[in-house]
Coordinates of N, CA, C and O in Angstrom, one line a residue:
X1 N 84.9 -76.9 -88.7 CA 86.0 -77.2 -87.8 C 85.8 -76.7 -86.4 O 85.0 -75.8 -86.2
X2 N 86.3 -77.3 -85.3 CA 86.6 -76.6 -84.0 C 85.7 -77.9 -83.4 O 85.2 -78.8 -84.1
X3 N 85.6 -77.8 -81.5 CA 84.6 -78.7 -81.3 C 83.5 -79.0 -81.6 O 83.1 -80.2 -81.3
X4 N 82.5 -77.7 -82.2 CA 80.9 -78.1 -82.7 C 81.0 -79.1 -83.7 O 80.0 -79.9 -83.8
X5 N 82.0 -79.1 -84.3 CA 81.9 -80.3 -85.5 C 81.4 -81.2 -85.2 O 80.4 -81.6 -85.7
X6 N 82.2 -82.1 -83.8 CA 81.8 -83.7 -83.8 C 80.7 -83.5 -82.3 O 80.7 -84.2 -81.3
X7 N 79.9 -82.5 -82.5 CA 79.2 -82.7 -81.7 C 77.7 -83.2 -82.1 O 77.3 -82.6 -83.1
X8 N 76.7 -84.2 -81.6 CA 76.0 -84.5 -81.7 C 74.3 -83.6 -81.9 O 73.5 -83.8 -82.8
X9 N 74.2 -82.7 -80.7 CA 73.1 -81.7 -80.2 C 73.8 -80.6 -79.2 O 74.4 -81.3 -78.4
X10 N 73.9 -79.6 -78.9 CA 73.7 -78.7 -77.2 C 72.8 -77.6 -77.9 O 72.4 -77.4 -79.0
X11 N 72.5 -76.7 -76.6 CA 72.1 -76.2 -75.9 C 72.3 -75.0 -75.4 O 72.5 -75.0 -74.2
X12 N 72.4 -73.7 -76.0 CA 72.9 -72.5 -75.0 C 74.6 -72.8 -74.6 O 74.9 -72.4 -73.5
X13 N 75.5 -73.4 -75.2 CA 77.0 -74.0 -74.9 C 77.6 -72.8 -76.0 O 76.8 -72.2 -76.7
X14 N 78.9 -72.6 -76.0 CA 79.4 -72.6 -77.1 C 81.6 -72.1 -76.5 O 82.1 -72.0 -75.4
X15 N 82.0 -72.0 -77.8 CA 83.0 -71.9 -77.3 C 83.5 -70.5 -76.8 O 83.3 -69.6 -77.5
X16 N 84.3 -70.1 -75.4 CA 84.2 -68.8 -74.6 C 86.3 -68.9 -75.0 O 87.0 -69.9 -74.8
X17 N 86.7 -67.5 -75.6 CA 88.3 -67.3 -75.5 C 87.8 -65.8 -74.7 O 86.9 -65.0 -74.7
X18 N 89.2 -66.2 -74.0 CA 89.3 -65.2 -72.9 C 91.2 -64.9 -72.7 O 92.0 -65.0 -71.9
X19 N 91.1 -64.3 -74.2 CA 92.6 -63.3 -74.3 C 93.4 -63.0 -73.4 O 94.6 -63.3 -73.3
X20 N 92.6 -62.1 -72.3 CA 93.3 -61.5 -71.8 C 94.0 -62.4 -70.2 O 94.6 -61.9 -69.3
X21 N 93.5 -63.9 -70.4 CA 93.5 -65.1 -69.6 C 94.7 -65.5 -70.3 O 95.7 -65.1 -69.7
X22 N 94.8 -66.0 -71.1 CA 95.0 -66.9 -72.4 C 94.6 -68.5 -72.2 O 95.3 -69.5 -72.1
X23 N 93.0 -68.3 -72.1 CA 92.1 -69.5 -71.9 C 91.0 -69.5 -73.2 O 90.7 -68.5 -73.8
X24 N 90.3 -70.9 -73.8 CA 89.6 -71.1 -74.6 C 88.4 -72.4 -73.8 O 88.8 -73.6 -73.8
X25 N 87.1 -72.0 -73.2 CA 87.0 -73.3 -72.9 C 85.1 -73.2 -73.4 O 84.6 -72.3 -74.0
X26 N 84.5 -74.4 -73.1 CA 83.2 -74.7 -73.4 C 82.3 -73.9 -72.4 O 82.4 -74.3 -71.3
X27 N 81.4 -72.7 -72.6 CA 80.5 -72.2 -71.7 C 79.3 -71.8 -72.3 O 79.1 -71.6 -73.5
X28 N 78.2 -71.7 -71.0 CA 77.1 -71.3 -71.5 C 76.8 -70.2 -71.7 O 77.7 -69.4 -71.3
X29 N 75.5 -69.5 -72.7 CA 76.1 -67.9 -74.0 C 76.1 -67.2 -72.2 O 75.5 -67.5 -71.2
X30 N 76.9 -66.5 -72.5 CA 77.1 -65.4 -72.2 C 76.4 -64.6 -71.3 O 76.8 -63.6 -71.8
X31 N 75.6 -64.2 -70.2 CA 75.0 -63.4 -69.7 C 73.1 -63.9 -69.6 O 72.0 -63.4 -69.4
X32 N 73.6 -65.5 -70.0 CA 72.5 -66.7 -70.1 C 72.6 -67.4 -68.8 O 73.7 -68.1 -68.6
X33 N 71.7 -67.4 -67.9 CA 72.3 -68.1 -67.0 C 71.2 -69.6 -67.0 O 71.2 -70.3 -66.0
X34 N 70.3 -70.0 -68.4 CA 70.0 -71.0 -68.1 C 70.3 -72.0 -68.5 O 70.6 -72.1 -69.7
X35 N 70.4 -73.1 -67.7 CA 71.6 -75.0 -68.4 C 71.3 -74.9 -69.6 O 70.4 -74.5 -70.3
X36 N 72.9 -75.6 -69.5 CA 73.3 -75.4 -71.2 C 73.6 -77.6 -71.4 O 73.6 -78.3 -70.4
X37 N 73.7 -78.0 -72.3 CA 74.0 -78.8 -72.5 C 75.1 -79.3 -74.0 O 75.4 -78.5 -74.9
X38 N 75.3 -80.3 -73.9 CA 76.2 -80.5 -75.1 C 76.4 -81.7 -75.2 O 77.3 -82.0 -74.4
X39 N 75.9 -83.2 -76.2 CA 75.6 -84.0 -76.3 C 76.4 -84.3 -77.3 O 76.3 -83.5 -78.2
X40 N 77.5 -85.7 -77.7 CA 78.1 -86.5 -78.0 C 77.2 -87.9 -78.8 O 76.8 -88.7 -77.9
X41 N 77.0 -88.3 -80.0 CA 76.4 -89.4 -80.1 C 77.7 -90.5 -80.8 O 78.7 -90.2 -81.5
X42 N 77.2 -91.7 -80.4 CA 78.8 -92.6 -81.2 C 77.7 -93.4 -81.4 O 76.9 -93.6 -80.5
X43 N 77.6 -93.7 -82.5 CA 76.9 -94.8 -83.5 C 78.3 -95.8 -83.8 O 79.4 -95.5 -84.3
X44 N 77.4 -97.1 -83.2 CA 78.3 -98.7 -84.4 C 77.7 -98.3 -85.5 O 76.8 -97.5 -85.8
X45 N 78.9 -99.3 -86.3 CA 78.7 -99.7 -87.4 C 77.9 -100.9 -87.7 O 78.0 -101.8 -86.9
X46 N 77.2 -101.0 -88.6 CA 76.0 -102.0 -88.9 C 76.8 -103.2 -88.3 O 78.0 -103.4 -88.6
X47 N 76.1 -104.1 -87.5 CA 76.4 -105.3 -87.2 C 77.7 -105.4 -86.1 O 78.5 -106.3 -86.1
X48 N 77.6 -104.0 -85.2 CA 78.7 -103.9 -84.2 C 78.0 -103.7 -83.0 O 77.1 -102.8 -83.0
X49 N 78.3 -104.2 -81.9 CA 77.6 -103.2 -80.6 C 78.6 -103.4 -79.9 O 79.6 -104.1 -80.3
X50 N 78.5 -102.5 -78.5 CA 79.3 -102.1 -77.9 C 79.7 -103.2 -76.8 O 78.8 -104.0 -76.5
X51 N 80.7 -103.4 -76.1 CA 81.4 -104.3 -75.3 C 81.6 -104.5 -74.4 O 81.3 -105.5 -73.8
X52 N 82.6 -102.9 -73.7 CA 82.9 -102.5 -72.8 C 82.9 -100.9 -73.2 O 82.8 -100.8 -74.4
X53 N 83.0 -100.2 -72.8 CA 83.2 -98.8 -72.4 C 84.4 -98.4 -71.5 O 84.7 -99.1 -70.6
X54 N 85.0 -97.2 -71.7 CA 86.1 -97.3 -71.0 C 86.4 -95.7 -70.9 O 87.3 -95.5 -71.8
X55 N 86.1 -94.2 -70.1 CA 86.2 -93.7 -70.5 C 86.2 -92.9 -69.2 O 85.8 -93.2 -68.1
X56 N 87.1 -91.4 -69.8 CA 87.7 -90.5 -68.2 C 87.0 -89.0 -69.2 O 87.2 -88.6 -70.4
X57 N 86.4 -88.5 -68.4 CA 85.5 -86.7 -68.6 C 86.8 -86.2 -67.8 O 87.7 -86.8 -67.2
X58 N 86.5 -85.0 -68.0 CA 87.5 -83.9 -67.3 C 86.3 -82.8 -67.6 O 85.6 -82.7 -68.6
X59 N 86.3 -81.8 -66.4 CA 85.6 -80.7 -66.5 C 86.1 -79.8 -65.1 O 86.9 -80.1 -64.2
X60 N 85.4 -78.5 -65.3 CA 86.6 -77.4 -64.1 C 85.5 -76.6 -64.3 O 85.0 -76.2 -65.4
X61 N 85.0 -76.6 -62.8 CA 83.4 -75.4 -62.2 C 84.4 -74.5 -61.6 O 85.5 -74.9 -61.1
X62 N 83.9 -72.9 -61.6 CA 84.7 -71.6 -61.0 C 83.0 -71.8 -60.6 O 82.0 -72.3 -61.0
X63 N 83.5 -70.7 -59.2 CA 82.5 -70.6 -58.2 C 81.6 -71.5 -57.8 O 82.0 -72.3 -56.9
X64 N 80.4 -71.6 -58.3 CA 79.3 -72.3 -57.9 C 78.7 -73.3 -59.3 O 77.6 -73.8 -59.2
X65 N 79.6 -73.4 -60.4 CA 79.4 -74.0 -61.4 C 78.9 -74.9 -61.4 O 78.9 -75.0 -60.2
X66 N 78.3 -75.9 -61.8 CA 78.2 -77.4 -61.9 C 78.7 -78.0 -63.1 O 79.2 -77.1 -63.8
X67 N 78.9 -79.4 -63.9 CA 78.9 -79.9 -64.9 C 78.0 -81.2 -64.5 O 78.5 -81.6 -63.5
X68 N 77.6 -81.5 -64.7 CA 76.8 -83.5 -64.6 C 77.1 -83.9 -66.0 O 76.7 -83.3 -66.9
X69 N 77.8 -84.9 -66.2 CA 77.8 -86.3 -67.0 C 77.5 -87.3 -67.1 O 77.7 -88.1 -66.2
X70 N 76.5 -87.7 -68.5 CA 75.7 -88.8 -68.5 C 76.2 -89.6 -69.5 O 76.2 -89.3 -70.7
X71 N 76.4 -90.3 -69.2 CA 76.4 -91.8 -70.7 C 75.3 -92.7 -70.6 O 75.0 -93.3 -69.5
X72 N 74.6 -92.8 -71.7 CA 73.2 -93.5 -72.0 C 73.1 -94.1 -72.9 O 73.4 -93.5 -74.0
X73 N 72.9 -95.6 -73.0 CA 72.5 -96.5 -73.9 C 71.2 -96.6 -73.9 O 70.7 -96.4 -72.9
X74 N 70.4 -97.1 -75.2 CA 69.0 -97.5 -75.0 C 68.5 -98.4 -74.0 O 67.3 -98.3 -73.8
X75 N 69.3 -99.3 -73.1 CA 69.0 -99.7 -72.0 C 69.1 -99.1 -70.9 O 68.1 -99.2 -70.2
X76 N 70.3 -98.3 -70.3 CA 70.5 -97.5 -69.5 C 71.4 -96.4 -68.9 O 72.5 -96.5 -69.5
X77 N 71.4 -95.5 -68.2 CA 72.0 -94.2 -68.3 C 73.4 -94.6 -66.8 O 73.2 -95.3 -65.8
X78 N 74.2 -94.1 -67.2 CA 75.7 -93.8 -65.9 C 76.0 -92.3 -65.9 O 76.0 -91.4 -66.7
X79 N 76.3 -92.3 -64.5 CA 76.6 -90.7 -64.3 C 78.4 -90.9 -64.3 O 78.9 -91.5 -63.4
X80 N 79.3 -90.5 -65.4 CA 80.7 -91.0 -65.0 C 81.0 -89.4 -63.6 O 80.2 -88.5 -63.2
X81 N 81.6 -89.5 -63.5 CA 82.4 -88.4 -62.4 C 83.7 -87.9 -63.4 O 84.5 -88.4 -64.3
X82 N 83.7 -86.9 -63.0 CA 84.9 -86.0 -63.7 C 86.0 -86.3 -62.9 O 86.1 -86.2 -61.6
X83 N 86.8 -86.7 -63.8 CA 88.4 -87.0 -63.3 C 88.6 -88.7 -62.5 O 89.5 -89.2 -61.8
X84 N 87.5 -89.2 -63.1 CA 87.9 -90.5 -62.8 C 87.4 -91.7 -63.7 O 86.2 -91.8 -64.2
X85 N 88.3 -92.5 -63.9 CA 87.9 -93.5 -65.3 C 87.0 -94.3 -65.0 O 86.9 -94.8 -63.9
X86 N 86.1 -94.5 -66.0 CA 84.9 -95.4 -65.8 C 85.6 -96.3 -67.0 O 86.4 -96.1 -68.0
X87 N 84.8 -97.8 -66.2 CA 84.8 -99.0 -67.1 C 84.0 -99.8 -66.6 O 83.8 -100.3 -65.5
X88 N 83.5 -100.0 -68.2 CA 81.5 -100.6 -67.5 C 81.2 -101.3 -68.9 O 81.4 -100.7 -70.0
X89 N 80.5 -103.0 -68.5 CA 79.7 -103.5 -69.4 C 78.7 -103.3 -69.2 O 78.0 -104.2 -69.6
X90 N 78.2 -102.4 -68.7 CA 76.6 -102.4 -68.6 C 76.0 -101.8 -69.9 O 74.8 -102.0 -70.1
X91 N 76.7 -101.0 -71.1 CA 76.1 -100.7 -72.1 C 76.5 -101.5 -72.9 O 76.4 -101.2 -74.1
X92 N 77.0 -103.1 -72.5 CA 77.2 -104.2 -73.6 C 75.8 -104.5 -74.3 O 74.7 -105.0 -73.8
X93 N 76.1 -104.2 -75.3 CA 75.2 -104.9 -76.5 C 74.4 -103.9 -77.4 O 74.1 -104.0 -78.6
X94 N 74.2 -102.9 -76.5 CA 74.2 -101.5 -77.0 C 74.3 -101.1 -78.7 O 75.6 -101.0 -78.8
X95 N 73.9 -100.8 -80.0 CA 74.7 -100.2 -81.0 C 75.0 -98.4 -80.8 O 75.5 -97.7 -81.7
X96 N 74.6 -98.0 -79.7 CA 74.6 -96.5 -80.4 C 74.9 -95.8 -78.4 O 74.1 -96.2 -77.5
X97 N 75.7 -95.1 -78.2 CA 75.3 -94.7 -77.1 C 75.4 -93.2 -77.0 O 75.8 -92.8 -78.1
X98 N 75.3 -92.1 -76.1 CA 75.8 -90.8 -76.2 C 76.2 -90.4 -75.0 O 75.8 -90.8 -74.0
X99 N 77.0 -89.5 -75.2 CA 77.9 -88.8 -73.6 C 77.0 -87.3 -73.8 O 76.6 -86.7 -74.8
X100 N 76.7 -86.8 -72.3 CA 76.2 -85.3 -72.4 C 76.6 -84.8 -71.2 O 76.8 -85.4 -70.2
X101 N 76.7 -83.7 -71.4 CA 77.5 -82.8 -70.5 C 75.9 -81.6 -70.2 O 75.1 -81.2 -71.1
X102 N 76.0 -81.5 -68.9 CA 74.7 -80.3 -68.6 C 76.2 -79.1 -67.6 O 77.2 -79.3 -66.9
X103 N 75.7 -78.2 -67.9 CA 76.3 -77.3 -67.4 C 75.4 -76.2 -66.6 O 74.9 -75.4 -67.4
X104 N 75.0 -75.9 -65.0 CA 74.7 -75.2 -65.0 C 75.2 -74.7 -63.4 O 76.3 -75.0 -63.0
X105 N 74.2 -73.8 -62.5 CA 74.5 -73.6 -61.5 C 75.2 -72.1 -61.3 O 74.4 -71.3 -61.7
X106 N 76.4 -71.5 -60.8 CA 76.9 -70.0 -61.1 C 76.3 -69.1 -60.1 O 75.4 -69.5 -59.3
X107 N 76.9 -67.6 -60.3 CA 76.0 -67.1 -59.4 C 77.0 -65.7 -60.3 O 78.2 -65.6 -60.7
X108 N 75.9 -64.6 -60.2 CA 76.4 -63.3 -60.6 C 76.5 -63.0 -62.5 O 75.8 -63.3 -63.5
X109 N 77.4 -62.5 -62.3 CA 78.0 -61.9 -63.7 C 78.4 -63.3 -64.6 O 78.1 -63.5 -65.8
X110 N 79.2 -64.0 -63.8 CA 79.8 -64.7 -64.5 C 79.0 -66.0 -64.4 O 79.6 -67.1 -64.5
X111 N 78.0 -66.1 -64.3 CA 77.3 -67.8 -64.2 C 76.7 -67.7 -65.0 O 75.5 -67.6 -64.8
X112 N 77.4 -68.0 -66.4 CA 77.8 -68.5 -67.7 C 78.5 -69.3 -67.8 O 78.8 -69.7 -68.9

């Protein structure tokens, strides 16, 4: 259970609760300051490919954070932007595509 379940592959990610916040969110380990990643795969079903695409990231950098977002089909890769909807045939025909989140950047104690 939790989000590692439907996750595909990452990287140095994992989930950070911060109690005394009362926050739960995705970060890199801890006192690790190198990119972390976390990879999404969506497989068709036999004899399905993909159409259109239609999809909105959300992500939130403190200090000097980064996140980059990639969606990649066997033909080719889109950077979506966080906090704005993408919609794209360019992964038409596609069976299999993946979303990945790279996480790095920070500075200090906390660039995790």
């Amino acid at each position: 259970p939790g989000f590692m379940s439907g996750v595909f592959s990452s990287a140095n990610v994992g989930r950070k609760v911060e109690s005394d916040w009362n926050m739960v969110y995705v970060a890199r380990g801890e006192g690790n300051c190198d990119k972390g990643e976390v990879t999404w795969k969506f497989k068709m079903r036999e004899g399905l490919v993909v159409k259109k695409v239609k999809l909105l990231v959300g992500s939130c950098c403190y200090e000097s954070g980064v996140v980059t977002w990639q969606l990649c089909s066997d033909r080719s890769c889109l950077l979506p932007a966080a906090g704005q909807q993408l919609e794209t045939e360019q992964l038409s025909g596609s069976s299999e595509i993946q979303l990945s989140a790279r996480l790095g950047g920070g500075e200090g104690e906390s660039a995790w």
